[in-house]
Amino acid sequence: MKRIATLSLLIFTLHSFAQIKGKVTDKKGEPLSFVNIYLNKTITGTTTNDGGEYELEVTKPGNYVIVFQFLGYKTIKKTVEIDRFPYTLNTTLEEEQVVLDEVKISTIENIANTIIRKAIDSKDKNTDRLANFTANFYSRGLFRVKNAPEKILGQKLGDLGGGLDSTRSGIIYLSETLSEIAFQKRPKNFKEKIIASKVSGSDNGISFNRADESTFNFYENVVDIAENKLVSPIADGAFGYYRYKLEGTFYDKNGRLINKIQVTPKRDGDRIFKGSIYIVEDDWSIYGVDLITSGKQIGIPMIGDLRFKQDYNFSESNKAWVLISQTIDFQFGFFGFNVDGRFSAAYSNYNFQPAFIKQTFTNQILSFAKGATEKSAEYWDTSRPVPLTEEEVSDYQLKDSIKTYRKSKKYLDSIDRVNNKFKITTPITGLTYRNSYEKWSFNYNGLLNDISYNTVQGWNLSTGFNYFKRNNDKGNWWNAGVTMNYGFSDNEFRPVFYFNKKWNNIERPRLNISGGITTRQFNGRNPISQITNTIYSLVRERNYLKIYEKTYARVGYSQEASNGIFINTSIEYADRKPLFNTTNYVIFGKKDISFESNNPIDPTNFGPSFSQHSIWSLNVGANFVFGQKYLMYPDNKFNIGNPKYPSLYVGYRKNFGANNSEFNSDLFIARLRQFASLGNLGNLQYNIRSGIFLKQKNIPFMDYLHANGNQLNLAPSSFIDSFGLLEYYKFSTNDKYAEAHIQHNFKGFLLGKIPLINKLNFHLVAGAKGLFTGGRKPYSEYSVGLDNIGFGKWRFLRLDYVRSNFNGIKNDGLLFGITLFN
């Protein structure tokens, strides 16, 4: 055993010192980060860190030619004779001197346009040379904050992981990923296997550094950033978005002529880049990019500029220019919390003749090797291709020690003692009592958690108690509790008891048991929120909310049965009875207010809308997400869908056992929906919902099929599930039913081309809706609106003009909406 340990130590020592080390600076002595260093006649090697330091692994002493390549600087080669390790080789790089050829300047046509056209025409040829490959991928993520505030909106930020200094500045996120990637152009496929992953101060080691989301392909017509598609400078239609200027030319290390092209947007409102793209003469391939976009372009105003730098190298084996490194620098901030971030990536060990088989690519696009998140510091020291800076080493050491302490019972109990203190305001505001070490908590909601008003209950409030127990960190937990609602006008107390159990984060099997007394909207899709009804009832005397009471017991179960197939089922027994208005109170104390009745069928009829009854209800459904792609983490499956296909839901509801057989019914429902990104044209989404009763019967009104209507000046919470001007219950049916919604958000495609208006950065939105119910003529709506309304970083308002048509009667209106969470 002692010999094995000694041998292991010897191997580790030899590996550690079989390196060429050094620092790369500019002529002023400033360190250069992410310089590519590799052996001559190879493609990849290593890169410098933020301090300009590097470590290039070699296998044995000898004569070597070391290449130093960095976009914007002259590539140099250094010949060295190494007789022992480690070998120190420091280097200074000079900025590349680009020159303009007089012949090119004198041509009639803009030579930059000619170069870009040739690059566009050569895209297929150049990417075909990279049609299939495997490679190793390394990525590092780093976020730094400076002078972080103590609080945001009254909420304490804490020490943000423990890495802040006395000025509340420092690293708040540091991560690394080592993985193996595979790519296929036709059909387009990608997969990644993470070999090692590490996050400073975190136990699970799951980072944001996925290769699929970290690699940006400028050969594509659009570059996908944060679900927004920006037009590439060499897109097929790029001349509609950019102007080009030849800044100059230079020769690379092998004498190839490189053209540096300045890229300038024609309109600031478009989703575009600016900066420089480098094109290789004759090959018309990308040699490098240095491009900038902004949060405005990607639809996230709190982000400042994003700068993309990519370096490519020539591969002799397939005569192609391949990506070897990439950095993304960005800033974001809100409420005085400002962060500088960088994601850097290095690609190595390319294989351009992989032996792909049919099973190589599946719907699983990410996997983790066993123990990938548990690698030792020694493993990382010998495996990471880019050395850490002193600051990064210190951050790992500090946060690893903090992490160990903060998992201890002593620390967790000390935090709980502070947070678990009973305060004089606790009966009003609530309290969560935690035992963090044992992973359980007991919560009291307080009296201010849920207060609302309606004309049936008057002012009413809800409170409750809940016990939560986490059995492990893999999604196994259970909770139980009670919610209690009391109406001050009807003097009714309504408790509901519940129990929930979840087993894991893979299939996510979940059991729900509940029972008690509660109120429900006749439309179970809840088109009217409590806060909206409260405001409209008290201020405008409009009590749109219509509710009934049920005493019930329910058991439900759901899980993902297979990838992309989600099943759900429930059985419920309920006694349902009508409710009536008990108050006409309004906030300004007006007298003789005449509210509508609580009858959704006829608001002028103050009698019951249905007779009290008991009934059983069985629901069975399945949701199919066709071609669903997913990421498989060590203890979690994350589904990401597939934008090429819609999702389909089919369900069956059987109501039976009612004391009046006329109330029993059978209903089949289906829903088809999809969200599709159309590149620079914007986003298209649609939703089609339909249902049919096997037999048309005089069933209780809450069992009808209902559309989500809207009688407010406020837009509905979901634009793609609701109508804008439809009365809430006018088209409810016990027969057949279908509704269709389609909406297109043009983003900046249209308005971004109009002078002056494009500076507002508004997005044009257009939509259409249709409703078809048995025995009635169709109802339709058309809308046009502006999204992304606001100022600065805060753009979450929307305004729509809607025009409806039913049986030749047309109405119109303006709807104000908030899109912050849509």
XYZ file of N, CA and C in Angstrom, residues 586-685:
300
model
N -68.424 49.169 -0.314
C -67.411 49.702 -1.230
C -66.516 50.635 -0.438
N -65.351 50.910 -0.974
C -64.315 51.573 -0.205
C -64.644 53.021 0.123
N -65.427 53.698 -0.722
C -65.734 55.097 -0.481
C -67.039 55.285 0.287
N -67.643 54.205 0.742
C -68.806 54.308 1.595
C -70.062 54.767 0.896
N -70.163 54.561 -0.420
C -71.369 54.950 -1.147
C -72.560 54.085 -0.711
N -73.744 54.663 -0.793
C -74.949 53.930 -0.436
C -75.688 53.486 -1.703
N -76.573 52.517 -1.496
C -77.429 52.032 -2.582
C -76.633 51.482 -3.765
N -75.510 50.826 -3.452
C -74.733 50.169 -4.496
C -75.459 48.898 -4.931
N -75.572 48.705 -6.205
C -76.269 47.533 -6.727
C -75.272 46.646 -7.454
N -74.705 45.697 -6.720
C -73.782 44.743 -7.328
C -74.554 43.706 -8.132
N -73.857 43.079 -9.061
C -74.429 41.915 -9.729
C -74.598 40.782 -8.716
N -75.425 39.829 -9.075
C -75.569 38.649 -8.231
C -74.343 37.755 -8.394
N -74.275 36.687 -7.610
C -73.193 35.700 -7.726
C -73.573 34.581 -8.684
N -74.514 34.858 -9.550
C -74.984 33.879 -10.517
C -74.275 34.121 -11.853
N -73.364 33.244 -12.277
C -72.622 33.495 -13.525
C -73.481 33.331 -14.770
N -74.574 32.606 -14.664
C -75.427 32.387 -15.823
C -76.250 33.630 -16.119
N -76.803 34.235 -15.065
C -77.612 35.442 -15.205
C -77.312 36.362 -14.028
N -76.409 37.330 -14.185
C -76.017 38.202 -13.074
C -77.161 39.035 -12.501
N -78.299 39.101 -13.209
C -79.448 39.836 -12.671
C -80.345 38.947 -11.831
N -80.085 37.657 -11.823
C -80.886 36.704 -11.061
C -80.180 36.407 -9.743
N -80.809 36.777 -8.638
C -80.190 36.604 -7.337
C -80.546 35.265 -6.693
N -81.138 34.400 -7.468
C -81.416 33.057 -6.990
C -80.224 32.142 -7.225
N -80.332 30.866 -6.862
C -79.214 29.924 -7.035
C -78.961 29.626 -8.506
N -77.688 29.463 -8.855
C -77.324 29.125 -10.232
C -77.313 27.624 -10.469
N -77.384 26.846 -9.392
C -77.470 25.393 -9.500
C -78.005 24.868 -8.175
N -78.456 23.636 -8.174
C -78.956 23.022 -6.941
C -77.821 22.287 -6.243
N -77.832 22.311 -4.914
C -76.785 21.645 -4.151
C -76.794 20.155 -4.469
N -75.596 19.589 -4.585
C -75.494 18.177 -4.947
C -74.139 17.616 -4.525
N -74.041 16.308 -4.532
C -72.783 15.602 -4.313
C -72.423 14.850 -5.584
N -71.107 14.721 -5.854
C -70.692 14.095 -7.113
C -69.256 13.614 -7.003
N -68.949 12.544 -7.705
C -67.574 12.053 -7.861
C -67.013 12.573 -9.191
N -65.711 12.820 -9.211
C -65.072 13.291 -10.448
C -63.727 12.582 -10.617
N -63.584 11.909 -11.748
C -62.331 11.231 -12.097
C -61.688 11.956 -13.266
N -60.403 12.310 -13.128
C -59.652 12.978 -14.188
C -58.422 12.155 -14.543
N -58.228 11.951 -15.844
C -57.038 11.258 -16.340
C -56.501 12.059 -17.520
N -55.207 12.332 -17.522
C -54.644 13.120 -18.619
C -53.205 12.775 -18.903
N -52.760 13.154 -20.072
C -51.362 12.940 -20.466
C -50.927 14.097 -21.356
N -49.731 14.583 -21.103
C -49.149 15.644 -21.915
C -47.960 15.064 -22.681
N -47.951 15.253 -23.995
C -46.900 14.714 -24.852
C -46.057 15.870 -25.391
N -44.784 15.891 -25.024
C -43.847 16.885 -25.548
C -42.995 16.161 -26.576
N -43.322 16.326 -27.836
C -42.706 15.541 -28.893
C -41.239 15.926 -29.067
N -40.393 14.906 -29.186
C -38.963 15.133 -29.399
C -38.289 15.863 -28.254
N -38.785 15.695 -27.048
C -38.271 16.467 -25.918
C -36.792 16.203 -25.668
N -36.006 17.260 -25.661
C -34.609 17.182 -25.279
C -34.497 17.386 -23.769
N -33.454 16.822 -23.179
C -33.322 16.985 -21.737
C -31.861 16.916 -21.308
N -31.621 17.491 -20.140
C -30.307 17.488 -19.513
C -30.376 16.580 -18.296
N -29.437 15.656 -18.190
C -29.438 14.742 -17.058
C -28.299 15.098 -16.107
N -28.676 15.691 -14.978
C -27.721 16.012 -13.923
C -27.619 14.828 -12.965
N -26.655 14.850 -12.052
C -26.502 13.692 -11.155
C -27.783 13.318 -10.409
N -28.546 14.296 -9.949
C -29.753 14.008 -9.176
C -30.977 14.722 -9.717
N -30.935 15.112 -10.984
C -32.026 15.928 -11.500
C -32.096 15.815 -13.013
N -33.304 15.671 -13.519
C -33.548 15.685 -14.966
C -34.221 17.009 -15.303
N -33.604 17.757 -16.223
C -34.133 19.065 -16.597
C -34.585 19.004 -18.042
N -35.886 19.160 -18.243
C -36.461 19.077 -19.581
C -36.414 20.440 -20.264
N -36.011 20.456 -21.523
C -35.922 21.718 -22.255
C -36.791 21.714 -23.509
N -37.619 20.690 -23.675
C -38.545 20.667 -24.804
C -37.843 20.542 -26.138
N -38.581 20.856 -27.183
C -38.040 20.837 -28.532
C -38.830 21.850 -29.362
N -38.208 22.992 -29.708
C -38.960 24.051 -30.400
C -39.470 23.654 -31.775
N -38.994 22.542 -32.325
C -39.456 22.121 -33.646
C -40.885 21.600 -33.612
N -41.324 21.119 -32.448
C -42.609 20.436 -32.381
C -43.499 21.054 -31.305
N -44.830 20.905 -31.470
C -45.738 21.367 -30.427
C -45.858 20.335 -29.315
N -46.515 20.712 -28.242
C -46.862 19.750 -27.194
C -48.369 19.513 -27.254
N -48.779 18.304 -26.936
C -50.180 17.910 -27.024
C -50.642 17.359 -25.684
N -51.760 17.900 -25.197
C -52.370 17.364 -23.985
C -53.716 16.753 -24.339
N -53.969 15.555 -23.837
C -55.276 14.923 -23.989
C -55.755 14.495 -22.614
N -57.042 14.672 -22.371
C -57.571 14.337 -21.057
C -59.006 13.847 -21.118
N -59.384 13.171 -20.062
C -60.748 12.645 -19.944
C -61.237 12.923 -18.526
N -62.459 13.459 -18.428
C -63.079 13.688 -17.117
C -64.413 12.970 -17.069
N -64.599 12.180 -16.020
C -65.874 11.483 -15.822
C -66.473 11.909 -14.494
N -67.605 12.555 -14.551
C -68.361 12.885 -13.355
C -69.441 11.835 -13.166
N -69.532 11.257 -11.964
C -70.465 10.146 -11.750
C -70.920 10.135 -10.286
N -71.918 9.320 -10.033
C -72.399 9.116 -8.665
C -73.184 10.269 -8.103
N -73.650 11.190 -8.952
C -74.421 12.326 -8.457
C -75.804 11.864 -8.021
N -76.409 12.596 -7.058
C -77.753 12.236 -6.610
C -78.803 12.540 -7.689
N -78.402 13.284 -8.709
C -79.241 13.513 -9.892
C -78.457 13.002 -11.093
N -78.935 11.944 -11.735
C -78.169 11.315 -12.814
C -77.922 12.252 -13.979
N -78.722 13.313 -14.105
C -78.523 14.278 -15.169
C -77.207 15.028 -15.003
N -76.670 15.033 -13.772
C -75.418 15.753 -13.496
C -74.177 14.962 -13.917
N -74.328 13.671 -14.133
C -73.189 12.850 -14.544
C -72.812 13.174 -15.990
N -71.520 13.136 -16.305
C -71.098 13.509 -17.660
C -69.755 12.897 -17.993
N -69.468 12.856 -19.303
C -68.172 12.415 -19.819
C -67.633 13.491 -20.747
N -66.408 13.895 -20.516
C -65.809 14.995 -21.285
C -64.419 14.604 -21.755
N -64.160 14.826 -23.032
C -62.825 14.670 -23.598
C -62.288 16.057 -23.957
N -61.033 16.329 -23.606
C -60.423 17.616 -23.917
C -59.052 17.391 -24.550
N -58.617 18.376 -25.316
C -57.291 18.321 -25.943
C -56.754 19.738 -26.070
N -55.418 19.853 -26.041
C -54.774 21.164 -26.201
C -53.468 20.983 -26.963
N -53.260 21.841 -27.950
C -52.039 21.839 -28.748
C -51.419 23.222 -28.650
N -50.133 23.287 -28.272
C -49.501 24.597 -28.152
C -48.030 24.509 -28.525
N -47.490 25.667 -28.963
C -46.090 25.708 -29.378
C -45.573 27.133 -29.310
N -44.310 27.236 -28.954
C -43.584 28.498 -29.012
C -42.436 28.299 -29.996
N -42.371 29.149 -31.026
C -41.349 28.991 -32.062
C -40.607 30.299 -32.252
N -39.296 30.227 -32.220
C -38.471 31.394 -32.521
C -38.175 31.413 -34.013
N -38.466 32.549 -34.645
C -38.281 32.680 -36.088
C -37.082 33.559 -36.418
N -36.066 33.472 -35.600
C -34.848 34.238 -35.852
C -35.097 35.724 -35.679
N -34.579 36.497 -36.600
C -34.729 37.953 -36.502
C -36.150 38.407 -36.803
N -37.028 37.488 -37.215
C -38.427 37.845 -37.452
C -39.234 37.893 -36.167
N -38.679 37.408 -35.072
C -39.378 37.450 -33.793
C -39.828 36.077 -33.340
N -40.846 36.061 -32.470
C -41.341 34.820 -31.883
C -42.814 34.615 -32.217
N -43.152 33.382 -32.549
C -44.531 33.013 -32.842
C -44.982 31.970 -31.833
N -46.185 32.143 -31.287
C -46.733 31.120 -30.409
C -48.226 30.961 -30.663
